[in-house]
PDB file of C-alpha atoms in Angstrom:
ATOM      1  CA  UNK A  13     -17.665  -9.143   7.273  1.00 34.00           C
ATOM      2  CA  UNK A  14     -15.367 -12.160   7.537  1.00 32.00           C
ATOM      3  CA  UNK A  15     -11.783 -12.108   6.316  1.00 32.00           C
ATOM      4  CA  UNK A  16     -10.563 -14.923   4.065  1.00 33.00           C
ATOM      5  CA  UNK A  17      -6.854 -15.630   3.976  1.00 31.00           C
ATOM      6  CA  UNK A  18      -6.432 -19.086   2.467  1.00 36.00           C
ATOM      7  CA  UNK A  19      -6.127 -19.803  -1.270  1.00 39.00           C
ATOM      8  CA  UNK A  20      -6.189 -23.096  -3.170  1.00 41.00           C
ATOM      9  CA  UNK A  21      -3.857 -21.603  -5.781  1.00 42.00           C
ATOM     10  CA  UNK A  22      -0.857 -21.311  -3.426  1.00 40.00           C
ATOM     11  CA  UNK A  23       2.219 -22.411  -5.324  1.00 44.00           C
ATOM     12  CA  UNK A  24       5.479 -23.403  -3.665  1.00 47.00           C
ATOM     13  CA  UNK A  25       6.824 -23.131  -0.159  1.00 44.00           C
ATOM     14  CA  UNK A  26       6.902 -19.317  -0.101  1.00 44.00           C
ATOM     15  CA  UNK A  27       3.221 -19.095  -0.953  1.00 45.00           C
ATOM     16  CA  UNK A  28       2.364 -21.671   1.720  1.00 44.00           C
ATOM     17  CA  UNK A  29       4.317 -19.753   4.359  1.00 42.00           C
ATOM     18  CA  UNK A  30       2.639 -16.505   3.276  1.00 48.00           C
ATOM     19  CA  UNK A  31      -0.813 -18.027   3.648  1.00 45.00           C
ATOM     20  CA  UNK A  32       0.037 -19.436   7.090  1.00 41.00           C
ATOM     21  CA  UNK A  33       1.496 -16.130   8.247  1.00 46.00           C
ATOM     22  CA  UNK A  34      -1.682 -14.326   7.202  1.00 49.00           C
ATOM     23  CA  UNK A  35      -3.716 -16.617   9.446  1.00 41.00           C
ATOM     24  CA  UNK A  36      -1.308 -16.249  12.369  1.00 40.00           C
ATOM     25  CA  UNK A  37      -1.413 -12.452  12.077  1.00 48.00           C
ATOM     26  CA  UNK A  38      -5.215 -12.433  12.212  1.00 46.00           C
ATOM     27  CA  UNK A  39      -6.945 -12.219  15.597  1.00 45.00           C
ATOM     28  CA  UNK A  40     -10.518 -13.488  15.715  1.00 41.00           C
ATOM     29  CA  UNK A  41     -12.652 -10.347  15.649  1.00 45.00           C
ATOM     30  CA  UNK A  42     -15.844  -9.187  14.010  1.00 51.00           C
ATOM     31  CA  UNK A  43     -15.212  -6.369  11.540  1.00 63.00           C
ATOM     32  CA  UNK A  44     -17.277  -3.205  11.570  1.00 78.00           C
ATOM     33  CA  UNK A  45     -16.030  -0.178   9.629  1.00 86.00           C
ATOM     34  CA  UNK A  46     -16.921   2.974  11.653  1.00 86.00           C
ATOM     35  CA  UNK A  47     -19.525   5.397  10.329  1.00 84.00           C
ATOM     36  CA  UNK A  48     -17.011   8.267  10.341  1.00 87.00           C
ATOM     37  CA  UNK A  49     -14.405   6.440   8.249  1.00 94.00           C
ATOM     38  CA  UNK A  50     -12.751   8.278   5.343  1.00 95.00           C
ATOM     39  CA  UNK A  51     -12.302   6.560   1.973  1.00 96.00           C
ATOM     40  CA  UNK A  52      -9.357   7.622  -0.188  1.00 97.00           C
ATOM     41  CA  UNK A  53     -10.021   6.743  -3.817  1.00 97.00           C
ATOM     42  CA  UNK A  54      -6.587   6.101  -5.351  1.00 97.00           C
ATOM     43  CA  UNK A  55      -7.813   5.724  -8.939  1.00 97.00           C
ATOM     44  CA  UNK A  56      -7.518   8.286 -11.732  1.00 95.00           C
ATOM     45  CA  UNK A  57      -9.557   8.376 -14.966  1.00 96.00           C
ATOM     46  CA  UNK A  58      -6.439   9.595 -16.768  1.00 95.00           C
ATOM     47  CA  UNK A  59      -3.045   7.874 -16.219  1.00 93.00           C
ATOM     48  CA  UNK A  60      -0.764  10.056 -14.077  1.00 92.00           C
ATOM     49  CA  UNK A  61       2.867   9.626 -12.993  1.00 90.00           C
ATOM     50  CA  UNK A  62       4.298  11.661 -10.128  1.00 89.00           C
ATOM     51  CA  UNK A  63       7.675  11.690  -8.444  1.00 81.00           C
ATOM     52  CA  UNK A  64       8.929  13.351  -5.247  1.00 72.00           C
ATOM     53  CA  UNK A  65       6.277  15.083  -3.167  1.00 64.00           C
ATOM     54  CA  UNK A  66       3.164  13.676  -4.752  1.00 73.00           C
ATOM     55  CA  UNK A  67       0.475  12.879  -5.463  1.00 86.00           C
ATOM     56  CA  UNK A  68      -1.165  14.494  -2.432  1.00 91.00           C
ATOM     57  CA  UNK A  69      -4.791  13.639  -1.617  1.00 94.00           C
ATOM     58  CA  UNK A  70      -6.779  15.491   1.070  1.00 94.00           C
ATOM     59  CA  UNK A  71     -10.139  14.862   2.722  1.00 93.00           C
ATOM     60  CA  UNK A  72     -11.405  18.337   3.570  1.00 90.00           C
ATOM     61  CA  UNK A  73     -13.953  17.153   6.139  1.00 89.00           C
ATOM     62  CA  UNK A  74     -11.480  15.314   8.375  1.00 90.00           C
ATOM     63  CA  UNK A  75      -8.335  17.276   7.524  1.00 93.00           C
ATOM     64  CA  UNK A  76      -6.477  14.050   6.760  1.00 96.00           C
ATOM     65  CA  UNK A  77      -4.107  14.135   3.780  1.00 95.00           C
ATOM     66  CA  UNK A  78      -1.705  11.611   2.323  1.00 95.00           C
ATOM     67  CA  UNK A  79       1.335  11.818   0.092  1.00 95.00           C
ATOM     68  CA  UNK A  80       2.202   8.810  -2.063  1.00 95.00           C
ATOM     69  CA  UNK A  81       5.847   7.966  -2.780  1.00 94.00           C
ATOM     70  CA  UNK A  82       7.736   5.138  -4.474  1.00 92.00           C
ATOM     71  CA  UNK A  83      11.351   6.317  -4.098  1.00 82.00           C
ATOM     72  CA  UNK A  84      13.343   6.127  -6.335  1.00 84.00           C
ATOM     73  CA  UNK A  85      10.581   5.106  -8.756  1.00 89.00           C
ATOM     74  CA  UNK A  86       7.410   6.962  -9.769  1.00 91.00           C
ATOM     75  CA  UNK A  87       3.852   6.634  -8.459  1.00 94.00           C
ATOM     76  CA  UNK A  88       1.414   5.649 -11.199  1.00 94.00           C
ATOM     77  CA  UNK A  89      -2.353   6.209 -11.037  1.00 95.00           C
ATOM     78  CA  UNK A  90      -4.967   5.001 -13.489  1.00 96.00           C
ATOM     79  CA  UNK A  91      -8.495   3.580 -13.510  1.00 97.00           C
ATOM     80  CA  UNK A  92      -7.306   0.459 -11.632  1.00 97.00           C
ATOM     81  CA  UNK A  93      -5.702   2.334  -8.764  1.00 97.00           C
ATOM     82  CA  UNK A  94      -2.238   3.283  -7.582  1.00 97.00           C
ATOM     83  CA  UNK A  95       0.943   1.411  -8.495  1.00 95.00           C
ATOM     84  CA  UNK A  96       4.613   1.979  -9.298  1.00 94.00           C
ATOM     85  CA  UNK A  97       6.649   2.532 -12.473  1.00 90.00           C
ATOM     86  CA  UNK A  98      10.328   3.071 -13.199  1.00 82.00           C
ATOM     87  CA  UNK A  99       9.602   6.610 -14.316  1.00 73.00           C
ATOM     88  CA  UNK A 100      12.410   8.739 -15.725  1.00 71.00           C
ATOM     89  CA  UNK A 101      14.993   7.261 -13.387  1.00 68.00           C
ATOM     90  CA  UNK A 102      14.697   3.561 -14.231  1.00 71.00           C
ATOM     91  CA  UNK A 103      14.025   2.335 -17.768  1.00 70.00           C
ATOM     92  CA  UNK A 104      12.108  -0.958 -17.658  1.00 71.00           C
ATOM     93  CA  UNK A 105      10.342  -2.048 -20.890  1.00 69.00           C
ATOM     94  CA  UNK A 106       8.431  -4.778 -19.011  1.00 70.00           C
ATOM     95  CA  UNK A 107       6.955  -2.395 -16.426  1.00 80.00           C
ATOM     96  CA  UNK A 108       3.193  -2.886 -15.973  1.00 86.00           C
ATOM     97  CA  UNK A 109       2.658   0.040 -13.551  1.00 93.00           C
ATOM     98  CA  UNK A 110       1.694  -2.326 -10.723  1.00 95.00           C
ATOM     99  CA  UNK A 111       3.526  -2.910  -7.433  1.00 95.00           C
ATOM    100  CA  UNK A 112       5.809  -5.698  -8.630  1.00 93.00           C
ATOM    101  CA  UNK A 113       7.793  -8.401  -6.901  1.00 91.00           C
ATOM    102  CA  UNK A 114      10.392  -8.407  -9.684  1.00 85.00           C
ATOM    103  CA  UNK A 115      11.978  -5.943  -9.666  1.00 84.00           C
ATOM    104  CA  UNK A 116      11.119  -5.376  -6.015  1.00 89.00           C
ATOM    105  CA  UNK A 117       8.908  -2.291  -5.695  1.00 91.00           C
ATOM    106  CA  UNK A 118       7.132  -0.597  -2.802  1.00 94.00           C
ATOM    107  CA  UNK A 119       4.479   2.097  -2.495  1.00 96.00           C
ATOM    108  CA  UNK A 120       4.427   4.278   0.631  1.00 96.00           C
ATOM    109  CA  UNK A 121       1.535   6.448   1.803  1.00 97.00           C
ATOM    110  CA  UNK A 122       2.616   9.139   4.283  1.00 96.00           C
ATOM    111  CA  UNK A 123      -0.178  10.777   6.297  1.00 96.00           C
ATOM    112  CA  UNK A 124      -0.192  14.205   7.940  1.00 96.00           C
ATOM    113  CA  UNK A 125      -1.519  12.699  11.169  1.00 96.00           C
ATOM    114  CA  UNK A 126      -1.935   9.336  12.857  1.00 96.00           C
ATOM    115  CA  UNK A 127      -4.621   7.238  11.201  1.00 96.00           C
ATOM    116  CA  UNK A 128      -6.209   3.889  11.844  1.00 95.00           C
ATOM    117  CA  UNK A 129      -6.470   1.688   8.748  1.00 96.00           C
ATOM    118  CA  UNK A 130      -9.913   0.091   8.509  1.00 95.00           C
ATOM    119  CA  UNK A 131      -9.758  -1.578   5.082  1.00 95.00           C
ATOM    120  CA  UNK A 132      -7.638  -1.785   1.927  1.00 97.00           C
ATOM    121  CA  UNK A 133      -8.966  -2.629  -1.541  1.00 97.00           C
ATOM    122  CA  UNK A 134      -6.406  -4.347  -3.791  1.00 98.00           C
ATOM    123  CA  UNK A 135      -6.916  -4.444  -7.568  1.00 97.00           C
ATOM    124  CA  UNK A 136      -5.297  -6.215 -10.536  1.00 97.00           C
ATOM    125  CA  UNK A 137      -5.113  -9.343  -8.382  1.00 97.00           C
ATOM    126  CA  UNK A 138      -3.987 -12.558 -10.088  1.00 94.00           C
ATOM    127  CA  UNK A 139      -3.960 -16.232  -9.020  1.00 90.00           C
ATOM    128  CA  UNK A 140      -0.851 -16.227  -6.862  1.00 89.00           C
ATOM    129  CA  UNK A 141      -0.386 -12.627  -5.779  1.00 95.00           C
ATOM    130  CA  UNK A 142       0.976 -12.068  -2.299  1.00 95.00           C
ATOM    131  CA  UNK A 143       1.440  -8.826  -0.402  1.00 96.00           C
ATOM    132  CA  UNK A 144       3.241  -7.384   2.595  1.00 96.00           C
ATOM    133  CA  UNK A 145       1.785  -4.340   4.315  1.00 97.00           C
ATOM    134  CA  UNK A 146       3.652  -2.513   7.063  1.00 96.00           C
ATOM    135  CA  UNK A 147       2.578   0.392   9.268  1.00 96.00           C
ATOM    136  CA  UNK A 148       5.321   2.626  10.665  1.00 96.00           C
ATOM    137  CA  UNK A 149       7.862  -0.048   9.788  1.00 94.00           C
ATOM    138  CA  UNK A 150       6.122  -2.944  11.544  1.00 94.00           C
ATOM    139  CA  UNK A 151       4.628  -5.816   9.525  1.00 94.00           C
ATOM    140  CA  UNK A 152       0.836  -5.745   9.658  1.00 94.00           C
ATOM    141  CA  UNK A 153      -0.101  -8.191   6.885  1.00 93.00           C
ATOM    142  CA  UNK A 154       1.896 -10.914   5.142  1.00 91.00           C
ATOM    143  CA  UNK A 155      -0.005 -13.287   2.903  1.00 92.00           C
ATOM    144  CA  UNK A 156      -2.036 -14.235  -0.144  1.00 93.00           C
ATOM    145  CA  UNK A 157      -4.545 -11.949  -1.842  1.00 95.00           C
ATOM    146  CA  UNK A 158      -7.750 -13.956  -2.495  1.00 94.00           C
ATOM    147  CA  UNK A 159     -10.073 -13.070  -5.353  1.00 93.00           C
ATOM    148  CA  UNK A 160      -7.521 -13.267  -8.154  1.00 93.00           C
ATOM    149  CA  UNK A 161      -7.981 -14.687 -11.638  1.00 94.00           C
ATOM    150  CA  UNK A 162      -6.023 -15.633 -14.766  1.00 92.00           C
ATOM    151  CA  UNK A 163      -6.713 -12.230 -16.326  1.00 92.00           C
ATOM    152  CA  UNK A 164      -5.065 -10.414 -13.416  1.00 93.00           C
ATOM    153  CA  UNK A 165      -8.218  -8.339 -12.926  1.00 95.00           C
ATOM    154  CA  UNK A 166      -9.434  -9.502  -9.505  1.00 96.00           C
ATOM    155  CA  UNK A 167     -10.114  -7.303  -6.487  1.00 97.00           C
ATOM    156  CA  UNK A 168      -9.810  -8.092  -2.802  1.00 96.00           C
ATOM    157  CA  UNK A 169     -10.902  -6.048   0.207  1.00 96.00           C
ATOM    158  CA  UNK A 170      -8.737  -6.626   3.264  1.00 94.00           C
ATOM    159  CA  UNK A 171     -11.013  -5.639   6.140  1.00 94.00           C
ATOM    160  CA  UNK A 172      -9.014  -4.976   9.317  1.00 93.00           C
ATOM    161  CA  UNK A 173     -11.645  -3.043  11.231  1.00 91.00           C
ATOM    162  CA  UNK A 174     -12.393  -4.188  14.783  1.00 79.00           C
ATOM    163  CA  UNK A 175     -10.696  -3.681  18.135  1.00 66.00           C
ATOM    164  CA  UNK A 176      -8.393  -6.666  17.702  1.00 75.00           C
ATOM    165  CA  UNK A 177      -6.420  -4.879  14.983  1.00 76.00           C
ATOM    166  CA  UNK A 178      -6.089  -1.373  16.424  1.00 79.00           C
ATOM    167  CA  UNK A 179      -2.439  -1.306  17.512  1.00 83.00           C
ATOM    168  CA  UNK A 180      -1.105  -3.078  14.441  1.00 89.00           C
ATOM    169  CA  UNK A 181      -2.870  -0.793  11.957  1.00 95.00           C
ATOM    170  CA  UNK A 182      -2.360   2.666  13.506  1.00 95.00           C
ATOM    171  CA  UNK A 183       0.379   5.044  12.362  1.00 96.00           C
ATOM    172  CA  UNK A 184       1.425   7.727   9.877  1.00 97.00           C
ATOM    173  CA  UNK A 185       3.176   5.643   7.224  1.00 97.00           C
ATOM    174  CA  UNK A 186       1.813   2.644   5.304  1.00 97.00           C
ATOM    175  CA  UNK A 187       3.980   0.678   2.871  1.00 97.00           C
ATOM    176  CA  UNK A 188       2.824  -1.931   0.347  1.00 97.00           C
ATOM    177  CA  UNK A 189       5.181  -4.452  -1.276  1.00 96.00           C
ATOM    178  CA  UNK A 190       4.885  -7.701  -3.240  1.00 93.00           C
ATOM    179  CA  UNK A 191       6.256 -10.806  -1.530  1.00 87.00           C
ATOM    180  CA  UNK A 192       7.050 -13.046  -4.502  1.00 90.00           C
ATOM    181  CA  UNK A 193       8.709 -12.324  -7.838  1.00 89.00           C
ATOM    182  CA  UNK A 194       5.518 -13.309  -9.671  1.00 90.00           C
ATOM    183  CA  UNK A 195       3.300 -11.055  -7.551  1.00 94.00           C
ATOM    184  CA  UNK A 196       1.921  -7.735  -8.775  1.00 95.00           C
ATOM    185  CA  UNK A 197      -1.102  -5.649  -7.799  1.00 97.00           C
ATOM    186  CA  UNK A 198      -2.420  -2.123  -7.283  1.00 98.00           C
ATOM    187  CA  UNK A 199      -4.143  -0.306  -4.429  1.00 98.00           C
ATOM    188  CA  UNK A 200      -7.602   0.840  -5.482  1.00 98.00           C
ATOM    189  CA  UNK A 201      -8.721   2.522  -2.293  1.00 97.00           C
ATOM    190  CA  UNK A 202      -7.970   2.888   1.396  1.00 97.00           C
ATOM    191  CA  UNK A 203     -10.432   3.353   4.253  1.00 97.00           C
ATOM    192  CA  UNK A 204      -9.129   5.047   7.413  1.00 96.00           C
ATOM    193  CA  UNK A 205     -10.261   6.824  10.563  1.00 95.00           C
ATOM    194  CA  UNK A 206      -8.421   9.499  12.531  1.00 94.00           C
ATOM    195  CA  UNK A 207      -6.457   8.094  15.457  1.00 90.00           C
ATOM    196  CA  UNK A 208      -6.339   9.768  18.883  1.00 81.00           C
ATOM    197  CA  UNK A 209      -3.250  11.690  20.041  1.00 70.00           C
ATOM    198  CA  UNK A 210      -2.290  12.926  16.574  1.00 61.00           C
ATOM    199  CA  UNK A 211       1.154  14.555  16.261  1.00 53.00           C
ATOM    200  CA  UNK A 212       1.645  18.133  15.101  1.00 46.00           C
ATOM    201  CA  UNK A 213       1.886  18.888  11.357  1.00 49.00           C
ATOM    202  CA  UNK A 214       5.646  19.440  11.798  1.00 46.00           C
ATOM    203  CA  UNK A 215       6.094  15.693  12.227  1.00 46.00           C
ATOM    204  CA  UNK A 216       4.524  15.146   8.812  1.00 47.00           C
ATOM    205  CA  UNK A 217       6.848  17.711   7.242  1.00 51.00           C
ATOM    206  CA  UNK A 218       9.873  16.055   8.813  1.00 49.00           C
ATOM    207  CA  UNK A 219       8.820  12.718   7.346  1.00 51.00           C
ATOM    208  CA  UNK A 220       8.561  14.213   3.860  1.00 50.00           C
ATOM    209  CA  UNK A 221      12.011  15.776   4.172  1.00 49.00           C
ATOM    210  CA  UNK A 222      13.478  12.442   5.260  1.00 51.00           C
ATOM    211  CA  UNK A 223      11.982  10.574   2.294  1.00 52.00           C
ATOM    212  CA  UNK A 224      13.107  13.302  -0.115  1.00 48.00           C
ATOM    213  CA  UNK A 225      16.632  13.139   1.295  1.00 51.00           C
ATOM    214  CA  UNK A 226      16.773   9.374   0.836  1.00 48.00           C
ATOM    215  CA  UNK A 227      15.577   9.769  -2.741  1.00 48.00           C
ATOM    216  CA  UNK A 228      18.256  12.333  -3.514  1.00 47.00           C
ATOM    217  CA  UNK A 229      20.958  10.097  -2.095  1.00 43.00           C
ATOM    218  CA  UNK A 230      19.864   7.119  -4.188  1.00 45.00           C
ATOM    219  CA  UNK A 231      19.619   9.161  -7.383  1.00 40.00           C
ATOM    220  CA  UNK A 232      23.119  10.601  -6.861  1.00 40.00           C
ATOM    221  CA  UNK A 233      24.535   7.141  -6.281  1.00 43.00           C
ATOM    222  CA  UNK A 234      22.982   5.894  -9.517  1.00 42.00           C
ATOM    223  CA  UNK A 235      24.442   8.875 -11.380  1.00 44.00           C
ATOM    224  CA  UNK A 236      28.019   8.277 -10.179  1.00 49.00           C
ATOM    225  CA  UNK A 237      30.287   6.391 -12.615  1.00 51.00           C
ATOM    226  CA  UNK A 238      31.361   2.901 -11.597  1.00 46.00           C
TER     227      UNK A 238
END
């Protein structure tokens, strides 16, 4: 499978830089998703909103589980995939439940062990959508999402399997954000494999406590009078 990063619909200097960065971040490798890869389906037939500590998805065969968070916002799941809403904390009448560039939103997937990302399927992709994906705080992808359309219903599979991507796509925390104010999208599914030298489950618990603490701090600050 060959990755495609360019897009004829790039608009403005930011979009051009994003497209160039995507190429520069892409070593020349041949992709091959391993036979033992695990696919996490992030869709839900019924719309669901969850806040701190969820949703949690587990693959019983591999023992890998993930917790989705969008602090201080809510994680939204529907038939298109996983996105972000203002939830009960932030009232936004224009919210479309996607990962939006305006207001700036981010979706974080926290795993209970080190994983190697093999592929990501983006949904609700429009003409000019751009995305930033980081693993354990380091930028792994920065660029356009091909496959979009005027109806904002496109899908794009970012295939990062292959030895040339291993270091950049291995970790316990994956964060998705939109690069431009006009960008918005969802994550339909994620394909991963277990990475060697996995940490103990206590490391996963510590990460959850840290994210929960940050959420509590931000909520208290919002509640304080000016």
